[in-house]
Coordinates of C-alpha atoms and ligand atoms in Angstrom, one line a residue:
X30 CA 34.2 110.8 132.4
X31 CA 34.8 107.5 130.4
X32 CA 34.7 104.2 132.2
X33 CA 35.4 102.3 128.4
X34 CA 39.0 101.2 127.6
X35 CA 40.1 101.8 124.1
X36 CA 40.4 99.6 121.0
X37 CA 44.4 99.3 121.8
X38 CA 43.7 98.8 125.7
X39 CA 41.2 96.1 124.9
X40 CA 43.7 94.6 122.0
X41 CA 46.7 94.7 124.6
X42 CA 44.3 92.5 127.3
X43 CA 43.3 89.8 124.9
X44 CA 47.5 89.7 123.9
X45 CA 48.0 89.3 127.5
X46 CA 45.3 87.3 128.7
X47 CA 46.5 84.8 125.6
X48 CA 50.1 84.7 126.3
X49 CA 49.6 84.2 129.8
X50 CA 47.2 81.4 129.2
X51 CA 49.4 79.8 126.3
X52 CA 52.6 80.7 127.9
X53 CA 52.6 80.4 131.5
X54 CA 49.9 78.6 132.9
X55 CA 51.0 75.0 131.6
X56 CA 54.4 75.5 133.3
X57 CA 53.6 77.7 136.4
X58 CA 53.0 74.6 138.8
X59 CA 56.2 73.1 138.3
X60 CA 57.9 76.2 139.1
X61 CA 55.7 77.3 142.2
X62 CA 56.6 73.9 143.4
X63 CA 60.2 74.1 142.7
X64 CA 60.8 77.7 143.3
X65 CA 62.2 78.5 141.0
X66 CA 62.4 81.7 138.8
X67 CA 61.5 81.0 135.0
X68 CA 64.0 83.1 133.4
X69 CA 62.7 81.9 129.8
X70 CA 59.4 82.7 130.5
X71 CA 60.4 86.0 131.7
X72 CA 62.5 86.1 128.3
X73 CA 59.1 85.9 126.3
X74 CA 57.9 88.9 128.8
X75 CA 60.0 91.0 127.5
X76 CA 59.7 89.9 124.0
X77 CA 56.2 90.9 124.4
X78 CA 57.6 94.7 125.9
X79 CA 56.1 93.8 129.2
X80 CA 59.5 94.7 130.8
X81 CA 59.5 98.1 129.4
X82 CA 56.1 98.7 129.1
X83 CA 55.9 102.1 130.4
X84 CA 58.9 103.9 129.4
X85 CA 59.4 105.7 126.3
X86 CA 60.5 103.8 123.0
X87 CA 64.0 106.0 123.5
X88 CA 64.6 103.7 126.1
X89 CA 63.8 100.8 124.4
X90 CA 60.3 100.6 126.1
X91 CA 56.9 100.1 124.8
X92 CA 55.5 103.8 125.5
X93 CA 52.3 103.3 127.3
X94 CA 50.5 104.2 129.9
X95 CA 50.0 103.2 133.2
X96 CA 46.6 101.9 132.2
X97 CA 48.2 100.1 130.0
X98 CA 49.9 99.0 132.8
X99 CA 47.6 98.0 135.1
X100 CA 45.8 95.9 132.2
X101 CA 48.9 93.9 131.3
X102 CA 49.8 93.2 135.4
X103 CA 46.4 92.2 135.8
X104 CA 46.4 89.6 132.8
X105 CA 49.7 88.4 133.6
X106 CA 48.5 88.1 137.5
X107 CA 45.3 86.7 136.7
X108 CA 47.2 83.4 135.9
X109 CA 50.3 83.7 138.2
X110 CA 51.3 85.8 141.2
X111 CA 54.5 85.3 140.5
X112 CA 55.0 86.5 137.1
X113 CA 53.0 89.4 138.1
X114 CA 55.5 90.5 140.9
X115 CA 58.3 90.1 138.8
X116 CA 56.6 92.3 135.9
X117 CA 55.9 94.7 138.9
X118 CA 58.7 94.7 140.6
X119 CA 61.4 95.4 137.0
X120 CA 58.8 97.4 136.0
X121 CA 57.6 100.2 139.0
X122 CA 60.6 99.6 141.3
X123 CA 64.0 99.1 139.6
X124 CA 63.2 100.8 136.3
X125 CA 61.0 103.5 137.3
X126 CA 63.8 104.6 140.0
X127 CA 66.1 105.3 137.7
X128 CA 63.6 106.9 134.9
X129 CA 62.3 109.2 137.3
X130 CA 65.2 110.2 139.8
X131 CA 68.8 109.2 137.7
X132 CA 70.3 111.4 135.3
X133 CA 70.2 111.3 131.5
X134 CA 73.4 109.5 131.3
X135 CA 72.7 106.6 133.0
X136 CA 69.2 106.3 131.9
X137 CA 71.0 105.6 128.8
X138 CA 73.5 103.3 130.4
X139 CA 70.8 100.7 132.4
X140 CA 67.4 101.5 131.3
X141 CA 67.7 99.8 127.3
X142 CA 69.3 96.8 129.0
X143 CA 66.3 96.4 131.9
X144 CA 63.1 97.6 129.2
X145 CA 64.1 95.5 126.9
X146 CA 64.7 92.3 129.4
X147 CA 68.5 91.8 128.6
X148 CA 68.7 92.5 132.5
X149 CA 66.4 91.7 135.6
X150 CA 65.6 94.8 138.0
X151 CA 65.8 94.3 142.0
X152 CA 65.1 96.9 144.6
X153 CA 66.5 96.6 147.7
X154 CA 65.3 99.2 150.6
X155 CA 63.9 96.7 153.2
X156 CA 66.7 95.5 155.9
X157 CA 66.3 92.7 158.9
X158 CA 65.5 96.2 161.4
X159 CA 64.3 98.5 158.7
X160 CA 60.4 97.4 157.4
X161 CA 58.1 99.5 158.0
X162 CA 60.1 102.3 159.1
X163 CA 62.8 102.3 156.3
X164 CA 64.0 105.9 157.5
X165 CA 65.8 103.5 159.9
X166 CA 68.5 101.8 157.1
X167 CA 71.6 100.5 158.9
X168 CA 73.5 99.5 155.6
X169 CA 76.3 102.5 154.9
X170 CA 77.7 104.0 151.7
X171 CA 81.6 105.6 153.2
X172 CA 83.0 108.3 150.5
X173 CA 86.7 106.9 149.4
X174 CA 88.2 109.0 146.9
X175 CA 85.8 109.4 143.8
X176 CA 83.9 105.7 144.7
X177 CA 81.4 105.1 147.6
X178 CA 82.1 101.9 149.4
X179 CA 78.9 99.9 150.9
X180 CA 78.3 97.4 153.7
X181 CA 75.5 96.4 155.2
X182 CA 72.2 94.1 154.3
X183 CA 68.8 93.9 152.8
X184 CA 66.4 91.5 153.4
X185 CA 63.2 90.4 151.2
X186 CA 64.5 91.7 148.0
X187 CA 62.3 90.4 145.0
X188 CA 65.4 89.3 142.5
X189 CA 67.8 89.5 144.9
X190 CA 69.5 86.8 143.4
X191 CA 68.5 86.8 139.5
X192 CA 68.7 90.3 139.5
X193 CA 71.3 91.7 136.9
X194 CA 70.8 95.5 138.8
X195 CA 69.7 96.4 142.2
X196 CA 69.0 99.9 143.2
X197 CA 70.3 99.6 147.0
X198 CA 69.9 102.1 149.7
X199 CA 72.4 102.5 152.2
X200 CA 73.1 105.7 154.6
X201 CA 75.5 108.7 153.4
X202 CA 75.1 111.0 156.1
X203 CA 74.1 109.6 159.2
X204 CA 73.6 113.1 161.1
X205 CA 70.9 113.7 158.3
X206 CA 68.3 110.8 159.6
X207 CA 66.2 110.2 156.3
X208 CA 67.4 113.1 154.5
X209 CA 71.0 111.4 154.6
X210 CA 70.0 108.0 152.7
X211 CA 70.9 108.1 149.2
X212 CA 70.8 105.0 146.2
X213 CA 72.7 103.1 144.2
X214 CA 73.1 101.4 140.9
X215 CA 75.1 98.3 142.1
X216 CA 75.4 95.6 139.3
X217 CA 75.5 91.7 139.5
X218 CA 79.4 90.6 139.9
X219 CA 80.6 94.1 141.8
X220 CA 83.1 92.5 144.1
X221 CA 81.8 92.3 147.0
X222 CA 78.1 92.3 146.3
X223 CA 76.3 88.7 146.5
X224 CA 72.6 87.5 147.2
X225 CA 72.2 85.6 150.9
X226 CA 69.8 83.6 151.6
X227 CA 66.8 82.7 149.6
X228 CA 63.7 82.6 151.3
X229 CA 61.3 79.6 151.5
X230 CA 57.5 81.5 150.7
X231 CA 54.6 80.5 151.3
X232 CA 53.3 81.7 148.3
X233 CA 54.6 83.5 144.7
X234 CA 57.2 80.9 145.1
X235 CA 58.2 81.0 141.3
X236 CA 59.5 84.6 142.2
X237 CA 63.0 85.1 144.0
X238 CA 63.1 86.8 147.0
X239 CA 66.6 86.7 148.9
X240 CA 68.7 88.7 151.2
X241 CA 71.5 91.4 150.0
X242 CA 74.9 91.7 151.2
X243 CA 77.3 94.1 150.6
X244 CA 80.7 94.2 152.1
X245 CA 83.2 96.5 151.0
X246 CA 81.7 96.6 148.1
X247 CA 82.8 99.5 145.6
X248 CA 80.7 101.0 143.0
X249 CA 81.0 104.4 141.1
X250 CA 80.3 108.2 141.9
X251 CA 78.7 107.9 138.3
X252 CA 76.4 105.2 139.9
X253 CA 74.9 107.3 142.7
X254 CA 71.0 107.9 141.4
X255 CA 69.8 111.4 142.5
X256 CA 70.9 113.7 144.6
X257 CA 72.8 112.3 147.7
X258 CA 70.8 112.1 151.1
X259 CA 67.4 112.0 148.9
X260 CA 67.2 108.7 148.2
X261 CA 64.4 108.2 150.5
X262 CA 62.5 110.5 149.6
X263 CA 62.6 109.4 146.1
X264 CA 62.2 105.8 147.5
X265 CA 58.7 107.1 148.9
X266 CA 57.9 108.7 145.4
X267 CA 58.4 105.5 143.7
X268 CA 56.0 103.3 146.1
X269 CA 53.4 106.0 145.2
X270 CA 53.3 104.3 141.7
X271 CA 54.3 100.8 142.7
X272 CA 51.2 100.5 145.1
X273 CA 49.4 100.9 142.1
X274 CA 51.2 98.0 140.6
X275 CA 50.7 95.6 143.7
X276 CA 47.0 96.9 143.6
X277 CA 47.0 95.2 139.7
X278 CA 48.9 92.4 141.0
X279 CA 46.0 91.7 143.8
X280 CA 43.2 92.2 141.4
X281 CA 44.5 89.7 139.0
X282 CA 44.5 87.0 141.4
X283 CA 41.7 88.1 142.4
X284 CA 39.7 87.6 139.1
X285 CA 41.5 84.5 138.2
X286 CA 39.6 82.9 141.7
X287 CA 36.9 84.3 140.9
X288 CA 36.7 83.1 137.1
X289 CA 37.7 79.7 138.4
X290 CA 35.0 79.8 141.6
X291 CA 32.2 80.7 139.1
X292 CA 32.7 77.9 136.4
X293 CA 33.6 76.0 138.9
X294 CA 29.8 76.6 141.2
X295 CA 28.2 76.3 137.7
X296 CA 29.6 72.5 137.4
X297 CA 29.6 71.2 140.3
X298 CA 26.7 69.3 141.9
X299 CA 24.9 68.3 145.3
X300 CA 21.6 67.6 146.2
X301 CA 20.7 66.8 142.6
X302 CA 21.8 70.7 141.8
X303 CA 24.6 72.3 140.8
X304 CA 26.4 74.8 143.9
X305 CA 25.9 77.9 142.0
X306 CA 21.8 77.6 142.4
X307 CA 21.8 77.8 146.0
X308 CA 21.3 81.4 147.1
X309 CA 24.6 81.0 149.8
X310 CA 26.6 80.7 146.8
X311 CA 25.5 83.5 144.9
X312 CA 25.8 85.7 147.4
X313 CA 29.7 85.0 147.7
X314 CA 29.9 85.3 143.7
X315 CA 27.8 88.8 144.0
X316 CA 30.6 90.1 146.9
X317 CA 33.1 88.9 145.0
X318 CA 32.0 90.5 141.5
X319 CA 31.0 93.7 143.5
X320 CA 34.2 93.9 144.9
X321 CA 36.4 93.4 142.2
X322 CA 35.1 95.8 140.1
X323 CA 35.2 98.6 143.1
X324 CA 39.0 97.7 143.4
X325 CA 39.1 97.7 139.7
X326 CA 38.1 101.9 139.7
X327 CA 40.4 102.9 142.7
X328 CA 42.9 101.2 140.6
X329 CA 42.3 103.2 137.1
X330 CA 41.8 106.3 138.7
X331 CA 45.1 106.2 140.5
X332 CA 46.8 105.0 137.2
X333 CA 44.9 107.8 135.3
X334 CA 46.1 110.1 138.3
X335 CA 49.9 109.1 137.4
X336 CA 49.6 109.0 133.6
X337 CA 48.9 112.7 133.8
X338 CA 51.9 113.5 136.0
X339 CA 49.2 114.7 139.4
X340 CA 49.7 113.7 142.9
X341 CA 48.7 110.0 143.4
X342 CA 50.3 109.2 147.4
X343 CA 46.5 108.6 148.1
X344 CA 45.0 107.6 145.7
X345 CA 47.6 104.7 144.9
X346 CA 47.3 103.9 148.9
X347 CA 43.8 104.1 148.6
X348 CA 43.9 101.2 146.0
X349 CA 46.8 99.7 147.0
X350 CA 44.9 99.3 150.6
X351 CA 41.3 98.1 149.4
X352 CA 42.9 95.5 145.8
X353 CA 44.9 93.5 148.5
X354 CA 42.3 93.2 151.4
X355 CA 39.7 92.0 148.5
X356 CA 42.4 89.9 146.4
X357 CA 42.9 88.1 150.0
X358 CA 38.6 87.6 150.8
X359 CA 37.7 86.9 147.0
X360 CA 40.7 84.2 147.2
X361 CA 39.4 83.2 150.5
X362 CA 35.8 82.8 149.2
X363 CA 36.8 81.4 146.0
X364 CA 38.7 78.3 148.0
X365 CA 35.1 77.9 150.1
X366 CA 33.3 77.5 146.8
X367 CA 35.7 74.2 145.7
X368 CA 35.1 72.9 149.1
X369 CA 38.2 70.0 149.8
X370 CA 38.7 70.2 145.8
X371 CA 40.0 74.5 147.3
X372 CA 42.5 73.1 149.4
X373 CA 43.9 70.6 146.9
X374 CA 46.4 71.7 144.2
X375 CA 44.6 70.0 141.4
X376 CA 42.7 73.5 140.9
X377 CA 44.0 76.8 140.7
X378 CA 42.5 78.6 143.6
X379 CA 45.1 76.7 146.3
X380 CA 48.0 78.5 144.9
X381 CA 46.1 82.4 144.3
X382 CA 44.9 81.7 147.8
X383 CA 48.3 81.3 149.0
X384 CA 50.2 83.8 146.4
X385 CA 47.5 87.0 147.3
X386 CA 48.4 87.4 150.7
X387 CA 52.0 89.3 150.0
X388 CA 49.7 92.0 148.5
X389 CA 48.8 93.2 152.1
X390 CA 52.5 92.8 153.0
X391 CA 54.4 94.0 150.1
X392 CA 55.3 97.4 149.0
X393 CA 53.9 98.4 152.7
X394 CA 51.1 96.5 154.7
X395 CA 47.8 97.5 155.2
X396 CA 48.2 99.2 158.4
X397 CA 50.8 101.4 156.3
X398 CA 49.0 102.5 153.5
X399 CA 46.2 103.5 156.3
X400 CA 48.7 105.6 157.3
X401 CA 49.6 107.3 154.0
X402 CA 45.9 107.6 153.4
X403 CA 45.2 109.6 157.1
X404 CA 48.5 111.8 157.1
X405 CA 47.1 112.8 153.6
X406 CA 43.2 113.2 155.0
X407 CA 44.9 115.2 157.9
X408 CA 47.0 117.8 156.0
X409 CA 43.8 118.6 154.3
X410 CA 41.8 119.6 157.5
Ligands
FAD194 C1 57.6 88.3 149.0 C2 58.1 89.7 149.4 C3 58.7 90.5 148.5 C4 59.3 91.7 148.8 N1 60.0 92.5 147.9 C5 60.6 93.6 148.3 C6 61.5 94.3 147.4 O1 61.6 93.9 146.3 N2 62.2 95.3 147.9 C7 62.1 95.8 149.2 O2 62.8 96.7 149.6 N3 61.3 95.1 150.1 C8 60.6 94.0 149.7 N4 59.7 93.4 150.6 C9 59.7 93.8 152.0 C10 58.3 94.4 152.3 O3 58.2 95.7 151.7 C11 58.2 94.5 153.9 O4 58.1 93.1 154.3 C12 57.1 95.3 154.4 O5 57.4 96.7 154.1 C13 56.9 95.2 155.9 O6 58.1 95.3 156.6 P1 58.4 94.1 157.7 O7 58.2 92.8 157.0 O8 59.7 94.4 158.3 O9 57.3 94.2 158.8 P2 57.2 95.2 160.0 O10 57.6 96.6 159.6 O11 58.1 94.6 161.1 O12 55.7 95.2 160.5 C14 55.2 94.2 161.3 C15 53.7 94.5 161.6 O13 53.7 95.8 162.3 C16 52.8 96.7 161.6 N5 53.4 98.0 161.8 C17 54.6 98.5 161.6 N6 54.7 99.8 161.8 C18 53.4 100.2 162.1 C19 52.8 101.5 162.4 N7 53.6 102.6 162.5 N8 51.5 101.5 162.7 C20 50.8 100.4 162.6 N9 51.3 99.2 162.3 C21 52.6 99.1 162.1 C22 52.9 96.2 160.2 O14 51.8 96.7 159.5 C23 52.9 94.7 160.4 O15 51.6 94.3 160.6 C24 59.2 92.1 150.2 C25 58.5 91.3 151.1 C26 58.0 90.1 150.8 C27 57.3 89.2 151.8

């Protein structure tokens, strides 16, 4: 067992920690307020090969790991959310859908244009009356002739809008339940496909997230990914290595609080003393250090778990499960450590206070991962 990271690892932080520093954090304000996504910021992202970061370089991607990964998420995240979901979302979702489930063919046709940035990935499987329970999609994919024609929409869809490729579910064989739910390639400017509304967040409002609709909208046999009717379970395989993603997300906010609520107890003064000497204090710092790094090892063993091809549906849940819940009381503590100067949006800890909360939501909530992690625990017994 080796709890180090290597020279590269450690290199590939200090790359990210400085780009995100140099390169997003004088601008990320604007845009939260605005909402608005930064498409020339994202541009540099995938400059750097954080758009491709995981795929091999025959794809145009950067060839690392998932550790990797979870490193440059983290960096990115540890200055803004919503970079972070964006990375996470092209990254895990879009791209890693069709690397791990389309054929050969169109790997080749999308994946050189996502890794390399050209295009922004969107994944669209939640609907208005499908969250949780996504087996229940409504929108429909009808064979006619050698196309499939799809109608229906998707709510919540992180670039739903900017997107330049969506990977949409919709049902093929209704008799089939989740078996008959198969997905799509469906790219900006098909007639018939547009983004719907745009939804006002309360937080990671730099990053899009917006309805799907699809009427009549025709796309390709040759743009069907996987086999038809297991598009859900291949939806289910690429959460188990998204979680892991979120989990980074959630633990970069985190540690971007927490750097801010330490410096910040160290400065600050009452009673003749800075904050950080009264014990009260401390003892949120020691949680919130002790915490971190616990979500910091459920993290790297799940990545280490998917970097070496084994089974991670726990482990990622696992982590997925206990980063968000501490990204969300490490936020919360770090606002209580500013005091009014927390709740202002002078310092940083407003907006990852705000931003973290998704991470309980997103990619399945808390209640769902519990549920991943018991079916798993049960099976065992
Ligand atoms: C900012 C943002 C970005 C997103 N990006 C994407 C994206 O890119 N692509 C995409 O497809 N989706 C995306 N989503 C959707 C997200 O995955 C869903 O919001 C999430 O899965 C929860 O679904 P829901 O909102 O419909 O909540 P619901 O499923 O309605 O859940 C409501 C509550 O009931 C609980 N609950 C539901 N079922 C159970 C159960 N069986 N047992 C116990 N509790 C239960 C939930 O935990 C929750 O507390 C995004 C959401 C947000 C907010």
């Amino acid at each position: 067992m080796d709890f180090t990271f290597t020279d590269d690892q450690e290199m590939l932080r200090r790359t990210v920690r400085e780009f995100a520093e140099q390169e997003i954090a004088p601008t990320m304000m604007e845009f939260d307020e605005k909402q608005e996504f930064p498409r020339e910021i994202m541009a540099k992202v995938g400059e750097l090969g954080l758009l491709g970061i995981i795929f091999p370089e025959e794809y145009g991607g950067a060839g690392l790991t998932y550790i990797d990964y979870v490193i440059a998420v983290e960096e990115i995240s540890r200055v803004d959310g919503s970079i972070g979901i964006a990375v996470a979302a092209h990254n895990s979702l879009c791209s890693n859908h069709i690397y791990e489930c389309a054929s050969e063919e169109q790997k080749r046709r999308y994946l050189p244009k996502l890794t390399t940035g050209e295009w922004i990935g969107a994944w669209s499987l939640t609907e208005p009356t499908a969250g949780s329970d996504a087996s229940g999609t409504r929108t429909q994919a009808r064979r006619d002739g050698d196309d499939w024609v799809l109608n229906g929409s998707k709510t919540f869809t992180t670039h739903g809008a900017v997107g330049d490729l969506c990977v949409v579910f919709a049902v093929t064989d209704p008799s089939k339940g989740k078996h008959g739910i198969s997905a799509f390639a469906v790219e900006k400017g098909t007639p018939g496909y547009r983004a719907g509304k745009k939804e006002n967040k309360m937080g990671l409002r730099a990053s899009d997230t917006s309805e799907v609709i699809m009427e009549d909208c025709r796309v390709g046999d040759d743009q069907l990914l996987g086999k038809p009717g297991e598009g859900f379970v291949d939806a289910m395989k690429v959460l188990d290595g998204g979680r892991i993603s979120i989990a980074a997300l959630a633990l970069g906010m985190a540690r971007g609080a927490y750097d801010a609520a330490l410096k910040y107890a160290t400065e600050r003064e009452q009673f003749n003393k800075p904050i950080a000497t009264f014990q009260a204090i401390q003892f949120m710092l020691a949680d919130m250090a002790t915490e971190i790094d616990a979500a910091s090892l459920l993290i790297n063993r799940a990545a280490w778990l998917k970097d070496r091809g084994m089974k991670v549906n726990r482990e990622s849940a696992m982590a997925k499960l206990y980063a968000s819940e501490v990204g969300v009381r490490v936020c919360d503590r770090a606002l209580q450590i500013f005091g009014g100067y927390g709740y202002v949006k002078d310092f940083p800890v407003e907006k990852f206070y705000r931003d973290v909360k998704l991470c309980t939501i997103g990619e399945g909530t808390s209640e769902i991962q519990r549920l991943v992690i018991a079916r798993d625990l049960l099976s065992r017994v």
